PDB file of C-alpha atoms in Angstrom:
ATOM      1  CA  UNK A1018     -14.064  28.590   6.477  1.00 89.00           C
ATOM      2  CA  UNK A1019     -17.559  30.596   5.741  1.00 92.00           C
ATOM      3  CA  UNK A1020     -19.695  28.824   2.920  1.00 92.00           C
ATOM      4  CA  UNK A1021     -22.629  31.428   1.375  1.00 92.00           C
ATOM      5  CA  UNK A1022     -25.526  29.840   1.467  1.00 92.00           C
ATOM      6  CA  UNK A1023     -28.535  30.103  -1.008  1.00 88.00           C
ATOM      7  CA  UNK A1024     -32.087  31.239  -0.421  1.00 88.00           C
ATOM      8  CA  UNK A1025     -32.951  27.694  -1.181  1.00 88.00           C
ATOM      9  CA  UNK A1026     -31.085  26.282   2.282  1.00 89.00           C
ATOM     10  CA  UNK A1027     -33.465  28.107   4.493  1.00 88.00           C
ATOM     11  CA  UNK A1028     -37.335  26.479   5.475  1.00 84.00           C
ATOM     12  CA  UNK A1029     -35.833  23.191   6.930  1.00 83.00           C
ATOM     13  CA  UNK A1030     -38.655  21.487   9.522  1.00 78.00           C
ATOM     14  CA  UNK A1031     -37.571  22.348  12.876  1.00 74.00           C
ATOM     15  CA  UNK A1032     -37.334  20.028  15.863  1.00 68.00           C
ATOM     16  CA  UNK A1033     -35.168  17.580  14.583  1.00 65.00           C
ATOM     17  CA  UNK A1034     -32.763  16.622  17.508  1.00 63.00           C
ATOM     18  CA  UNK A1035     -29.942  14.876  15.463  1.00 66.00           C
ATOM     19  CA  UNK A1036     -29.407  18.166  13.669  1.00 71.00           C
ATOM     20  CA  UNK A1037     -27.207  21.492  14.768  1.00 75.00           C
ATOM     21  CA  UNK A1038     -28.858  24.565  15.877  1.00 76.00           C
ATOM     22  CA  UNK A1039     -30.947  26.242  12.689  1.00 84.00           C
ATOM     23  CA  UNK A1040     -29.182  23.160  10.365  1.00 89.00           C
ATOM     24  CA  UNK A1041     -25.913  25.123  10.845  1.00 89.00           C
ATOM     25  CA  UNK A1042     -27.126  28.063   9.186  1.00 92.00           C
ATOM     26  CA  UNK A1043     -26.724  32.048  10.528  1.00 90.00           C
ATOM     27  CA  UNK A1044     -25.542  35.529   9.091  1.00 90.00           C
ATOM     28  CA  UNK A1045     -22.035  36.863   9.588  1.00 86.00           C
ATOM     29  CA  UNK A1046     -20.540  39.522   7.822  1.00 83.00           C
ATOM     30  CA  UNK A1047     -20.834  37.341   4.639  1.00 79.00           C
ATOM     31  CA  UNK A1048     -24.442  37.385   4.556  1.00 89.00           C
ATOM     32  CA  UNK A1049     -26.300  34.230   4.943  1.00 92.00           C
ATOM     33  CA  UNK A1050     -23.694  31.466   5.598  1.00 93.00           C
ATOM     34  CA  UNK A1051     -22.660  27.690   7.286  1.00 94.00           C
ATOM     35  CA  UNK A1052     -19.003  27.705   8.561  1.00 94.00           C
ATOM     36  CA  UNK A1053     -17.232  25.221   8.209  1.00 94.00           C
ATOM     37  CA  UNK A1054     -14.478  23.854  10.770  1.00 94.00           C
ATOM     38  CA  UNK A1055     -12.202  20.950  10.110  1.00 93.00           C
ATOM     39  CA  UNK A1056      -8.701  19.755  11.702  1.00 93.00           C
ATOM     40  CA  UNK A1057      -6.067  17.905   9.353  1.00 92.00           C
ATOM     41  CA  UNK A1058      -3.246  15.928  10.001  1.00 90.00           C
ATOM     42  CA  UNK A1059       0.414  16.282   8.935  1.00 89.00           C
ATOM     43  CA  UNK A1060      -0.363  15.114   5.527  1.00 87.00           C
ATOM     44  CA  UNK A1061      -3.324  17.450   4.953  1.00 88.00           C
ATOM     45  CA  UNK A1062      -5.955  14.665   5.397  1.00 87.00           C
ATOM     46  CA  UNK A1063      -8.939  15.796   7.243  1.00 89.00           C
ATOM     47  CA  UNK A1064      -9.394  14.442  10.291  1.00 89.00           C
ATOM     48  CA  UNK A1065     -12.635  15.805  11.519  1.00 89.00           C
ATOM     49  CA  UNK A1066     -15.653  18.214  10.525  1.00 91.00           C
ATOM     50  CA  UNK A1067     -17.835  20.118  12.318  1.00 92.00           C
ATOM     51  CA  UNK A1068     -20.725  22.742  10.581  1.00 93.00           C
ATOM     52  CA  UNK A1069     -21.902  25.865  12.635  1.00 93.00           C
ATOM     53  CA  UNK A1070     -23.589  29.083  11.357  1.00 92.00           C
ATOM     54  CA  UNK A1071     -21.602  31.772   9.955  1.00 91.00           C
ATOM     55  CA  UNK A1072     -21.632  34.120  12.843  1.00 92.00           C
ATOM     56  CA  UNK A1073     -19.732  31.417  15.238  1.00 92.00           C
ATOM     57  CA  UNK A1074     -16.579  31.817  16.237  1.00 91.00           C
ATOM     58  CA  UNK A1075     -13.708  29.562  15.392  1.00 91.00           C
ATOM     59  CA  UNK A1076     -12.718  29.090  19.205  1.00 92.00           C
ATOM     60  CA  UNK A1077     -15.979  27.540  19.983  1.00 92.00           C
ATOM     61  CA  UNK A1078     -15.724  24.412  18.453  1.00 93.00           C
ATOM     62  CA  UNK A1079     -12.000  23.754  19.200  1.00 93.00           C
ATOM     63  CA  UNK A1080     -12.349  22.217  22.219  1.00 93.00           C
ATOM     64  CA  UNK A1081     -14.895  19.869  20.449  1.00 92.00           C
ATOM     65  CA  UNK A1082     -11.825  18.935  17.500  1.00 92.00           C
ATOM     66  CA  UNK A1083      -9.191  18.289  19.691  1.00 92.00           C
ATOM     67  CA  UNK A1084     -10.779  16.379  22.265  1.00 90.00           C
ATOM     68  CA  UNK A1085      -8.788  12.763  22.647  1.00 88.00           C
ATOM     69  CA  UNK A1086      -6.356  14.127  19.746  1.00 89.00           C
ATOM     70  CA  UNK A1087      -3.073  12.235  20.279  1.00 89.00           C
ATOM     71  CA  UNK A1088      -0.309  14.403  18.411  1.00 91.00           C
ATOM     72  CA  UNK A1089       2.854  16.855  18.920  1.00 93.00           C
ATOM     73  CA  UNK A1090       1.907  20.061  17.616  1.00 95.00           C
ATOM     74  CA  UNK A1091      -1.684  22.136  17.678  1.00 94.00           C
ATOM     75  CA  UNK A1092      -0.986  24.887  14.482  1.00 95.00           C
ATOM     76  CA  UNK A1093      -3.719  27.325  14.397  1.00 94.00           C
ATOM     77  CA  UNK A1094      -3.850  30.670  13.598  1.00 93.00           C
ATOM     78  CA  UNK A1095      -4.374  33.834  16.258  1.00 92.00           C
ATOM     79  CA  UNK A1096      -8.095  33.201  16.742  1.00 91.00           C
ATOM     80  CA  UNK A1097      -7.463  30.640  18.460  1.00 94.00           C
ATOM     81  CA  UNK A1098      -4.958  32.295  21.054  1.00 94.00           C
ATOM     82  CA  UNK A1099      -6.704  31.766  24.357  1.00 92.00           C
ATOM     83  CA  UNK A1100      -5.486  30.631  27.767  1.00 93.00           C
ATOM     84  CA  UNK A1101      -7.991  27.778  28.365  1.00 94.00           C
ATOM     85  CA  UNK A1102      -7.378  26.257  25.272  1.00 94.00           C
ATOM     86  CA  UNK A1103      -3.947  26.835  25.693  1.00 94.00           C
ATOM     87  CA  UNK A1104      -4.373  24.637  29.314  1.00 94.00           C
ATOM     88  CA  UNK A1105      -6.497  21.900  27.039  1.00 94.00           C
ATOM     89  CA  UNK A1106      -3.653  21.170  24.724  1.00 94.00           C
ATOM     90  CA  UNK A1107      -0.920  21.502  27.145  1.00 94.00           C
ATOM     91  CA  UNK A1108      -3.220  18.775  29.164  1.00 94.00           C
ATOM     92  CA  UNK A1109      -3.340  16.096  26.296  1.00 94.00           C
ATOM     93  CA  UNK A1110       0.739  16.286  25.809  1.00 94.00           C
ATOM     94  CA  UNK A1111       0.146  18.510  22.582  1.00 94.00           C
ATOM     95  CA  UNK A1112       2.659  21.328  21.812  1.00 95.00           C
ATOM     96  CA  UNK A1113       0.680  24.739  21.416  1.00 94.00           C
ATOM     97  CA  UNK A1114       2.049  26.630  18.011  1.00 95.00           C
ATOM     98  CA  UNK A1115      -0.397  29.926  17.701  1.00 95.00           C
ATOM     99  CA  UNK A1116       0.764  33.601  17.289  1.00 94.00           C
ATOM    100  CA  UNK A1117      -0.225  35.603  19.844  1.00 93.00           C
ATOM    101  CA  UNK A1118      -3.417  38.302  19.623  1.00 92.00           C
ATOM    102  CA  UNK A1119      -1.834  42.092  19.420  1.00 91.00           C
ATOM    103  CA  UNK A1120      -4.105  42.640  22.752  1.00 90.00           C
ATOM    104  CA  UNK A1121      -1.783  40.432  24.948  1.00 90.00           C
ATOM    105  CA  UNK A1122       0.493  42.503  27.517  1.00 88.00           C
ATOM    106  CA  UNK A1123       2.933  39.589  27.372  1.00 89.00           C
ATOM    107  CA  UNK A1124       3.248  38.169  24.099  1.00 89.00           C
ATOM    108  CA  UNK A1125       3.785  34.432  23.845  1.00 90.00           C
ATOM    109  CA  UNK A1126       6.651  32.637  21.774  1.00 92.00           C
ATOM    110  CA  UNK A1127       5.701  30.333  19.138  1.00 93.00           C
ATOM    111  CA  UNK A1128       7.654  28.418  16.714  1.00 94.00           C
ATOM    112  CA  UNK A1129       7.313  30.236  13.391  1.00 93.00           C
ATOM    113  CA  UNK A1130       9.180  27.525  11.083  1.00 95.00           C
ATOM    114  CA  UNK A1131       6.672  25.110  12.515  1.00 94.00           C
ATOM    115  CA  UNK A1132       3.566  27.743  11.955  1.00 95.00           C
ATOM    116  CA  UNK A1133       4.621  27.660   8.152  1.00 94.00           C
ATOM    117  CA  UNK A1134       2.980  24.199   8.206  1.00 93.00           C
ATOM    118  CA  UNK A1135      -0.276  25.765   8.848  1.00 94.00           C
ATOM    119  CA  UNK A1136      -0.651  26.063   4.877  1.00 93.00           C
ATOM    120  CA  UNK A1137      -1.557  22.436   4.652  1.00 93.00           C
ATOM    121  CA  UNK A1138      -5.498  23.133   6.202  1.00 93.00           C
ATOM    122  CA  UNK A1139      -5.483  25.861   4.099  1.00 93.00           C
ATOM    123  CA  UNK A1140      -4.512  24.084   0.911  1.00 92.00           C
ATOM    124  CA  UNK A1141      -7.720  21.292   1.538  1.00 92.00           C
ATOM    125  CA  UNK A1142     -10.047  24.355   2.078  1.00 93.00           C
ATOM    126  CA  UNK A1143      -9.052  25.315  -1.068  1.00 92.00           C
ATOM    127  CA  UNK A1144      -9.243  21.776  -3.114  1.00 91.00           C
ATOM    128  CA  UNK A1145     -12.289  21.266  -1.030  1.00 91.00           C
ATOM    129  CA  UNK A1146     -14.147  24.812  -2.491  1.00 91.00           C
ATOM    130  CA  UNK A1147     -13.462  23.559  -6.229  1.00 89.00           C
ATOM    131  CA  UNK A1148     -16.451  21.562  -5.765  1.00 89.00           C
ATOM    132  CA  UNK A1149     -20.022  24.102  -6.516  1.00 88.00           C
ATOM    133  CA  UNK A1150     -21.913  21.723  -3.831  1.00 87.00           C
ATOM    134  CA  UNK A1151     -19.399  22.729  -1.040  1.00 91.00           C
ATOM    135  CA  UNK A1152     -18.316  26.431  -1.788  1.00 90.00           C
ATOM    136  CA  UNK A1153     -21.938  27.269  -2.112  1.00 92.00           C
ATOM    137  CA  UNK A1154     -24.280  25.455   0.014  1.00 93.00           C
ATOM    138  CA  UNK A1155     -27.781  24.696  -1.632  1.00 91.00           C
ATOM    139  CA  UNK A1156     -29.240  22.026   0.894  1.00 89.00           C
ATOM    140  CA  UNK A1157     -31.848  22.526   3.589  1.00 89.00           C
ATOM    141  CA  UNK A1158     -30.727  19.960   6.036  1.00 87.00           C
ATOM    142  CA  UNK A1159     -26.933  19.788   7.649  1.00 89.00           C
ATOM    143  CA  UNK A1160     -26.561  16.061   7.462  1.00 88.00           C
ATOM    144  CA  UNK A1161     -27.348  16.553   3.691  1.00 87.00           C
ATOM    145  CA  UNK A1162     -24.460  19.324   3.060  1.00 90.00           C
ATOM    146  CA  UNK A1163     -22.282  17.223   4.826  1.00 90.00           C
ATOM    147  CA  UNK A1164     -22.488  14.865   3.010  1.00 86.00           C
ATOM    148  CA  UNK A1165     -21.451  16.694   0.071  1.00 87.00           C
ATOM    149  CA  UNK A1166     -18.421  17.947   2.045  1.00 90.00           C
ATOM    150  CA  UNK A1167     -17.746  13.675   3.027  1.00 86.00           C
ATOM    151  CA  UNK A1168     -17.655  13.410  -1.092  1.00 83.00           C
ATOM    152  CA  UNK A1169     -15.405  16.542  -1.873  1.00 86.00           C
ATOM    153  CA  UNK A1170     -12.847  15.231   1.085  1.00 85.00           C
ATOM    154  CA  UNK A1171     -12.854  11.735  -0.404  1.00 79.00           C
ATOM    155  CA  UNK A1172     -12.347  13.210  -3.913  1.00 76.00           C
ATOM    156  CA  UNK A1173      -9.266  15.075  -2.642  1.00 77.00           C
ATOM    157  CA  UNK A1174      -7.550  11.851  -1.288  1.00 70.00           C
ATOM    158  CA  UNK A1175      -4.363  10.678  -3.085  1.00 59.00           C
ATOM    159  CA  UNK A1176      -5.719   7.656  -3.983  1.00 51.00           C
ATOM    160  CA  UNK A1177      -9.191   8.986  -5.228  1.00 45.00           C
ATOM    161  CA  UNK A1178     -12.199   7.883  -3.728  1.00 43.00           C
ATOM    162  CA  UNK A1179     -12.895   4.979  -5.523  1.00 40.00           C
ATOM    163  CA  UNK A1180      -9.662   3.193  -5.472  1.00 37.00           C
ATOM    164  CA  UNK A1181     -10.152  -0.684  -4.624  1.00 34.00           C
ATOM    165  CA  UNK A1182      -7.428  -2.506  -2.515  1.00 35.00           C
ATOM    166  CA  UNK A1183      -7.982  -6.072  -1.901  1.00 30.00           C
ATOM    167  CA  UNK A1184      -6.065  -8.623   0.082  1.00 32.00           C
ATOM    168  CA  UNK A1185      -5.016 -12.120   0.071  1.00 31.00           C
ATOM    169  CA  UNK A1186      -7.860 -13.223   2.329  1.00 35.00           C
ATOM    170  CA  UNK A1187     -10.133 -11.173   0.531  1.00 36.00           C
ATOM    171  CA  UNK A1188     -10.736  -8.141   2.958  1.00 40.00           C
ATOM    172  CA  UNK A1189     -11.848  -4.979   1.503  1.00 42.00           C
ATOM    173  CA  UNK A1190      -9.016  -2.169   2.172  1.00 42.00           C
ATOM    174  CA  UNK A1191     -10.551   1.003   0.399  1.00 46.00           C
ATOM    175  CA  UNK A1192     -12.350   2.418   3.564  1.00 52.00           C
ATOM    176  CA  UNK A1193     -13.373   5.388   1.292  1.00 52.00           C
ATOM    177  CA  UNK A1194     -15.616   3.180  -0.777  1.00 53.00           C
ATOM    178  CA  UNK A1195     -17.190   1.766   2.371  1.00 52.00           C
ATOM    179  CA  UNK A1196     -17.421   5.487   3.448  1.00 56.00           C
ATOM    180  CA  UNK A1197     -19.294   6.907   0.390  1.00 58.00           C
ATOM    181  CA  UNK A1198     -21.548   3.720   0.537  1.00 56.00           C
ATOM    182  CA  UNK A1199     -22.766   5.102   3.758  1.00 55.00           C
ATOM    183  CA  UNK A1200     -22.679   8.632   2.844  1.00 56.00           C
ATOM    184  CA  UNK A1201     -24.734   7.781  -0.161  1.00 57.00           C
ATOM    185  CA  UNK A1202     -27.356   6.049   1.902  1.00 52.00           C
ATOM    186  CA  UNK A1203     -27.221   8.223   4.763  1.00 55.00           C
ATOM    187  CA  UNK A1204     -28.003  11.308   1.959  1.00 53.00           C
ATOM    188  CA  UNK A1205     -31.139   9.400   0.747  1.00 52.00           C
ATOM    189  CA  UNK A1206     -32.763   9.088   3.713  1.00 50.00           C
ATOM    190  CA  UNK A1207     -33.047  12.728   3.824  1.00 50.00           C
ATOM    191  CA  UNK A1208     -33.859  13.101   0.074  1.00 48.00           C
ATOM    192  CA  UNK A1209     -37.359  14.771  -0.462  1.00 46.00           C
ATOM    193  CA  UNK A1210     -37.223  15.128  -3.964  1.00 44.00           C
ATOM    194  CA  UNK A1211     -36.585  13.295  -6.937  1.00 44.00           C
ATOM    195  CA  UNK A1212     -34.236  15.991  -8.604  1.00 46.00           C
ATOM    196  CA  UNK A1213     -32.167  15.479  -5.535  1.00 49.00           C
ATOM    197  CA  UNK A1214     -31.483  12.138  -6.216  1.00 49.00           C
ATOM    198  CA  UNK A1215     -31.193  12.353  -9.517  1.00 48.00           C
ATOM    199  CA  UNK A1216     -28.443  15.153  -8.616  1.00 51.00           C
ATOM    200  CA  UNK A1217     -26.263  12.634  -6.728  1.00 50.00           C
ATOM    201  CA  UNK A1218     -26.585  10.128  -9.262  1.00 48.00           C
ATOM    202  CA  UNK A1219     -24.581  12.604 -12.020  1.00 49.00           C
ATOM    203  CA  UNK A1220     -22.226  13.309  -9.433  1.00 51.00           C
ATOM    204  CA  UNK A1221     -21.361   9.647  -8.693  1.00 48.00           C
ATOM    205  CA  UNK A1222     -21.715   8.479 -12.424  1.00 44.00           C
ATOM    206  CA  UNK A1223     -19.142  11.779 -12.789  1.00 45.00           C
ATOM    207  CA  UNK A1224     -16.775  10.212 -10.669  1.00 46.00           C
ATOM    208  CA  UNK A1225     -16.719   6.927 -12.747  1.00 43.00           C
ATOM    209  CA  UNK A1226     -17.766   4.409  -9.677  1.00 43.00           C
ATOM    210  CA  UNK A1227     -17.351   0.548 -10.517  1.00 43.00           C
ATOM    211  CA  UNK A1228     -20.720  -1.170 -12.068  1.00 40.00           C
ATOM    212  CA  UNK A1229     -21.315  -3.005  -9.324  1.00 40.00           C
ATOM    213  CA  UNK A1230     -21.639   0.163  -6.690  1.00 44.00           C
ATOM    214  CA  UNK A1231     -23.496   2.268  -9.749  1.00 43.00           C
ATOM    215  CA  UNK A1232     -25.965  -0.671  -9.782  1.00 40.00           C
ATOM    216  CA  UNK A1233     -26.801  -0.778  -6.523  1.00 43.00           C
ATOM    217  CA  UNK A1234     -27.017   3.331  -6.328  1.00 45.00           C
ATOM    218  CA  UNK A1235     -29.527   3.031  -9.124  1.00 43.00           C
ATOM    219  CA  UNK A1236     -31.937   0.590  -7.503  1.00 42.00           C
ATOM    220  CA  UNK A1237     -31.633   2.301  -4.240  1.00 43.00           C
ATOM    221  CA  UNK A1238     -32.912   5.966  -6.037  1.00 44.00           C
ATOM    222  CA  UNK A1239     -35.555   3.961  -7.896  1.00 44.00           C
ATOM    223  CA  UNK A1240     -36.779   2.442  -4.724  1.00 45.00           C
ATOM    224  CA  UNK A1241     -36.416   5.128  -1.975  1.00 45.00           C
ATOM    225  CA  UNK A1242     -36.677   8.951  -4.498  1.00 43.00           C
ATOM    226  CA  UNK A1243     -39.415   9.531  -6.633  1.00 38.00           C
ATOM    227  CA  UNK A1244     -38.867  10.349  -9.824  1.00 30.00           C
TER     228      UNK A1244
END
């Protein structure tokens, strides 16, 4: 899906190595825009992102979301309709179920009551846009929009992203706490100004966190951002 970006996005430092090409940033059609590309399981629960500029195709990061996939079915739509990815899914044991392109002398068959499942990706797209940080991107830096898009997915879970599961022996089950913990860290690294931080801070207070993890967002801002 193609996210418009704002004038604000552009001027990130260049030569940073752990970033994508121009921080995932290009013009398409839609103007000045990140796309965004993300596989989900049978449930609708994302199972991987990637971020690209606007002008990339969908095709050419499909090899990159399906590589080591285990599953039965691949459901994507027509753009994805080439031979060699085709021969990529067919190679990992996975079931190919896209329509053919109009330009194809021999049309392929494709199970259309199985295709009708293809509304669950399109569904967390949708969930995903309700959130202003994702459906309109504002940061400079990649890692830093993803993050935002790590927040929105883990908002959209059925549990919520804060729900707290603890065993017996006392292991911590909520894996999307641990997740945000990182996420929240991994976003101040990158934070250059204070409004930034402060910006994260009403979006987890927003979300009602537990004292405990508020606590120790609030001493990591006032020791890392300047306010």
């Amino acid at each position: 899906t193609v996210v418009r970006a704002h004038a604000c996005a552009a001027g990130a430092p260049q030569g940073d190595m752990e970033e994508p090409e121009n921080q995932a940033l290009g013009r398409s059609k839609g103007g000045f825009s990140t796309k965004i590309h993300v596989m989900v399981d049978a449930s609708g629960i994302p199972l991987d992102f990637i971020l690209t500029g606007g002008q990339a195709a969908e095709i050419t990061q499909a090899y990159t979301l399906i590589e080591g996939v285990q599953a039965t079915y691949a459901i994507m739509d027509k753009a994805y309709d080439c031979d060699k990815l085709i021969e990529q899914l067919k190679s990992q044991g996975i079931i190919p179920v896209i329509p053919p392109k109009a330009n194809r002398k021999e049309p392929r068959e494709y199970d259309k009551c199985i295709y009708k499942k293809r509304h669950l990706v399109e569904c967390f797209i949708g969930k995903l846009k309700q959130f202003r940080r994702v459906f309109s991107r504002f940061e400079k830096w990649a890692k830093n929009y993803m993050n935002f898009v790590r927040f929105a997915e883990m908002s959209t879970q059925p549990s919520g992203p804060f729900h707290l599961n603890f065993d017996v022996n006392g292991d911590n089950k909520c894996s999307n706490a641990r997740r945000a913990c990182a996420v929240i860290v991994n976003y101040f690294k990158h934070v250059q100004r204070g409004r930034r931080a402060l910006s994260i801070l009403r979006l987890t207070l927003k979300f009602k966190w537990n004292g405990p993890l508020v606590f120790f967002i609030t001493d990591y801002a006032k020791s890392k951002a300047k306010f």
